[in-house]
């Protein structure tokens, strides 16, 4: 990734366009149905997970292994988050379309799925709406609390979802490992930051004999 690559709002536009192109390709069959919608869900979830992990680990990568790529990630962390929100909006629309096709509708989905998904989308909406300088200034410390809580709630939802089928899906096991590794990376970066700001030990006082010599020399 270079300085001349996609960045800022253009990144979000490109991400949204790319996701919609993928979905259009999946649903381009003569009679798209439940199977195509399920493929759409898997693809958009994977795209969303990729953007989320990039934003989730951007600061940690820059602290632990600074490179031009990590600088790009950190500088575009806000837009990676908005790209995630755009992708997951499409994912949510696919969920709505699938629920309409299921015999039991929303009742066919487990309550935990509805509760977790609802909480996740509430945080996504709140974080996307406040991903601007004006909101940062207006909310102050609450902005940091909202976004910190939100990213960890979303991390938990992704990890819990993929871990639930990791035993039967090697790919989901790999994604679970990726999310756990991302958390480990953030914790390692936090530990590194704390060590770097820890107060240094005070200098040892000079030996008594040295004090006497200095006093005599004066």
PDB file of N, CA and C in Angstrom, residues 78-79 81-86 121-139 142-143 146-147 150:
ATOM      1  N   UNK A  78     -10.230   5.616   9.999  1.00  0.00           N
ATOM      2  CA  UNK A  78     -11.628   6.067   9.975  1.00  0.00           C
ATOM      3  C   UNK A  78     -12.335   5.578   8.719  1.00  0.00           C
ATOM      4  N   UNK A  79     -11.664   5.651   7.583  1.00  0.00           N
ATOM      5  CA  UNK A  79     -12.295   5.282   6.319  1.00  0.00           C
ATOM      6  C   UNK A  79     -12.369   3.765   6.146  1.00  0.00           C
ATOM      7  N   UNK A  81     -13.031   1.918   8.715  1.00  0.00           N
ATOM      8  CA  UNK A  81     -14.220   1.666   9.524  1.00  0.00           C
ATOM      9  C   UNK A  81     -15.496   1.976   8.768  1.00  0.00           C
ATOM     10  N   UNK A  82     -15.500   3.072   8.018  1.00  0.00           N
ATOM     11  CA  UNK A  82     -16.683   3.408   7.224  1.00  0.00           C
ATOM     12  C   UNK A  82     -16.882   2.419   6.074  1.00  0.00           C
ATOM     13  N   UNK A  83     -15.788   1.912   5.527  1.00  0.00           N
ATOM     14  CA  UNK A  83     -15.899   0.874   4.494  1.00  0.00           C
ATOM     15  C   UNK A  83     -16.508  -0.389   5.082  1.00  0.00           C
ATOM     16  N   UNK A  84     -16.104  -0.717   6.303  1.00  0.00           N
ATOM     17  CA  UNK A  84     -16.720  -1.848   7.004  1.00  0.00           C
ATOM     18  C   UNK A  84     -18.219  -1.616   7.180  1.00  0.00           C
ATOM     19  N   UNK A  85     -18.591  -0.405   7.585  1.00  0.00           N
ATOM     20  CA  UNK A  85     -20.008  -0.095   7.790  1.00  0.00           C
ATOM     21  C   UNK A  85     -20.790  -0.230   6.486  1.00  0.00           C
ATOM     22  N   UNK A  86     -20.208   0.229   5.381  1.00  0.00           N
ATOM     23  CA  UNK A  86     -20.887   0.122   4.086  1.00  0.00           C
ATOM     24  C   UNK A  86     -21.083  -1.341   3.692  1.00  0.00           C
ATOM     25  N   UNK A 121     -25.482  -3.886  14.990  1.00  0.00           N
ATOM     26  CA  UNK A 121     -25.863  -2.857  14.021  1.00  0.00           C
ATOM     27  C   UNK A 121     -26.131  -1.513  14.695  1.00  0.00           C
ATOM     28  N   UNK A 122     -26.586  -1.533  15.933  1.00  0.00           N
ATOM     29  CA  UNK A 122     -26.768  -0.268  16.654  1.00  0.00           C
ATOM     30  C   UNK A 122     -25.425   0.421  16.856  1.00  0.00           C
ATOM     31  N   UNK A 123     -24.411  -0.347  17.226  1.00  0.00           N
ATOM     32  CA  UNK A 123     -23.078   0.234  17.394  1.00  0.00           C
ATOM     33  C   UNK A 123     -22.498   0.686  16.058  1.00  0.00           C
ATOM     34  N   UNK A 124     -22.697  -0.107  15.015  1.00  0.00           N
ATOM     35  CA  UNK A 124     -22.183   0.286  13.699  1.00  0.00           C
ATOM     36  C   UNK A 124     -22.791   1.613  13.263  1.00  0.00           C
ATOM     37  N   UNK A 125     -24.107   1.760  13.433  1.00  0.00           N
ATOM     38  CA  UNK A 125     -24.774   3.002  13.038  1.00  0.00           C
ATOM     39  C   UNK A 125     -24.255   4.181  13.850  1.00  0.00           C
ATOM     40  N   UNK A 126     -24.113   3.985  15.164  1.00  0.00           N
ATOM     41  CA  UNK A 126     -23.644   5.078  16.019  1.00  0.00           C
ATOM     42  C   UNK A 126     -22.210   5.459  15.693  1.00  0.00           C
ATOM     43  N   UNK A 127     -21.370   4.473  15.457  1.00  0.00           N
ATOM     44  CA  UNK A 127     -19.964   4.758  15.164  1.00  0.00           C
ATOM     45  C   UNK A 127     -19.802   5.402  13.790  1.00  0.00           C
ATOM     46  N   UNK A 128     -20.566   4.931  12.804  1.00  0.00           N
ATOM     47  CA  UNK A 128     -20.479   5.532  11.471  1.00  0.00           C
ATOM     48  C   UNK A 128     -20.962   6.978  11.494  1.00  0.00           C
ATOM     49  N   UNK A 129     -22.037   7.230  12.243  1.00  0.00           N
ATOM     50  CA  UNK A 129     -22.585   8.587  12.309  1.00  0.00           C
ATOM     51  C   UNK A 129     -21.647   9.555  13.013  1.00  0.00           C
ATOM     52  N   UNK A 130     -20.774   9.044  13.872  1.00  0.00           N
ATOM     53  CA  UNK A 130     -19.867   9.917  14.635  1.00  0.00           C
ATOM     54  C   UNK A 130     -18.427   9.834  14.145  1.00  0.00           C
ATOM     55  N   UNK A 131     -18.217   9.258  12.982  1.00  0.00           N
ATOM     56  CA  UNK A 131     -16.860   9.168  12.435  1.00  0.00           C
ATOM     57  C   UNK A 131     -16.515  10.426  11.650  1.00  0.00           C
ATOM     58  N   UNK A 132     -16.491  11.546  12.356  1.00  0.00           N
ATOM     59  CA  UNK A 132     -16.124  12.824  11.754  1.00  0.00           C
ATOM     60  C   UNK A 132     -15.575  13.732  12.848  1.00  0.00           C
ATOM     61  N   UNK A 133     -14.821  14.744  12.431  1.00  0.00           N
ATOM     62  CA  UNK A 133     -14.153  15.620  13.393  1.00  0.00           C
ATOM     63  C   UNK A 133     -15.147  16.386  14.257  1.00  0.00           C
ATOM     64  N   UNK A 134     -16.276  16.768  13.688  1.00  0.00           N
ATOM     65  CA  UNK A 134     -17.263  17.525  14.462  1.00  0.00           C
ATOM     66  C   UNK A 134     -17.791  16.688  15.621  1.00  0.00           C
ATOM     67  N   UNK A 135     -18.072  15.409  15.365  1.00  0.00           N
ATOM     68  CA  UNK A 135     -18.571  14.535  16.428  1.00  0.00           C
ATOM     69  C   UNK A 135     -17.512  14.309  17.493  1.00  0.00           C
ATOM     70  N   UNK A 136     -16.261  14.185  17.074  1.00  0.00           N
ATOM     71  CA  UNK A 136     -15.172  14.006  18.046  1.00  0.00           C
ATOM     72  C   UNK A 136     -15.118  15.189  18.996  1.00  0.00           C
ATOM     73  N   UNK A 137     -15.209  16.402  18.439  1.00  0.00           N
ATOM     74  CA  UNK A 137     -15.151  17.607  19.271  1.00  0.00           C
ATOM     75  C   UNK A 137     -16.386  17.734  20.157  1.00  0.00           C
ATOM     76  N   UNK A 138     -17.552  17.381  19.633  1.00  0.00           N
ATOM     77  CA  UNK A 138     -18.795  17.551  20.388  1.00  0.00           C
ATOM     78  C   UNK A 138     -18.931  16.533  21.516  1.00  0.00           C
ATOM     79  N   UNK A 139     -18.508  15.296  21.268  1.00  0.00           N
ATOM     80  CA  UNK A 139     -18.697  14.237  22.256  1.00  0.00           C
ATOM     81  C   UNK A 139     -17.571  14.151  23.274  1.00  0.00           C
ATOM     82  N   UNK A 142     -16.707  10.959  25.528  1.00  0.00           N
ATOM     83  CA  UNK A 142     -17.740   9.983  25.201  1.00  0.00           C
ATOM     84  C   UNK A 142     -17.541   9.401  23.813  1.00  0.00           C
ATOM     85  N   UNK A 143     -16.912  10.175  22.919  1.00  0.00           N
ATOM     86  CA  UNK A 143     -16.614   9.639  21.594  1.00  0.00           C
ATOM     87  C   UNK A 143     -15.681   8.441  21.726  1.00  0.00           C
ATOM     88  N   UNK A 146     -17.536   5.454  23.228  1.00  0.00           N
ATOM     89  CA  UNK A 146     -18.438   4.825  22.269  1.00  0.00           C
ATOM     90  C   UNK A 146     -17.675   3.936  21.304  1.00  0.00           C
ATOM     91  N   UNK A 147     -16.614   4.465  20.717  1.00  0.00           N
ATOM     92  CA  UNK A 147     -15.890   3.723  19.692  1.00  0.00           C
ATOM     93  C   UNK A 147     -15.087   2.575  20.287  1.00  0.00           C
ATOM     94  N   UNK A 150     -17.691  -0.037  21.126  1.00  0.00           N
ATOM     95  CA  UNK A 150     -18.240  -0.575  19.891  1.00  0.00           C
ATOM     96  C   UNK A 150     -17.327  -1.568  19.203  1.00  0.00           C
TER      97      UNK A 150
END
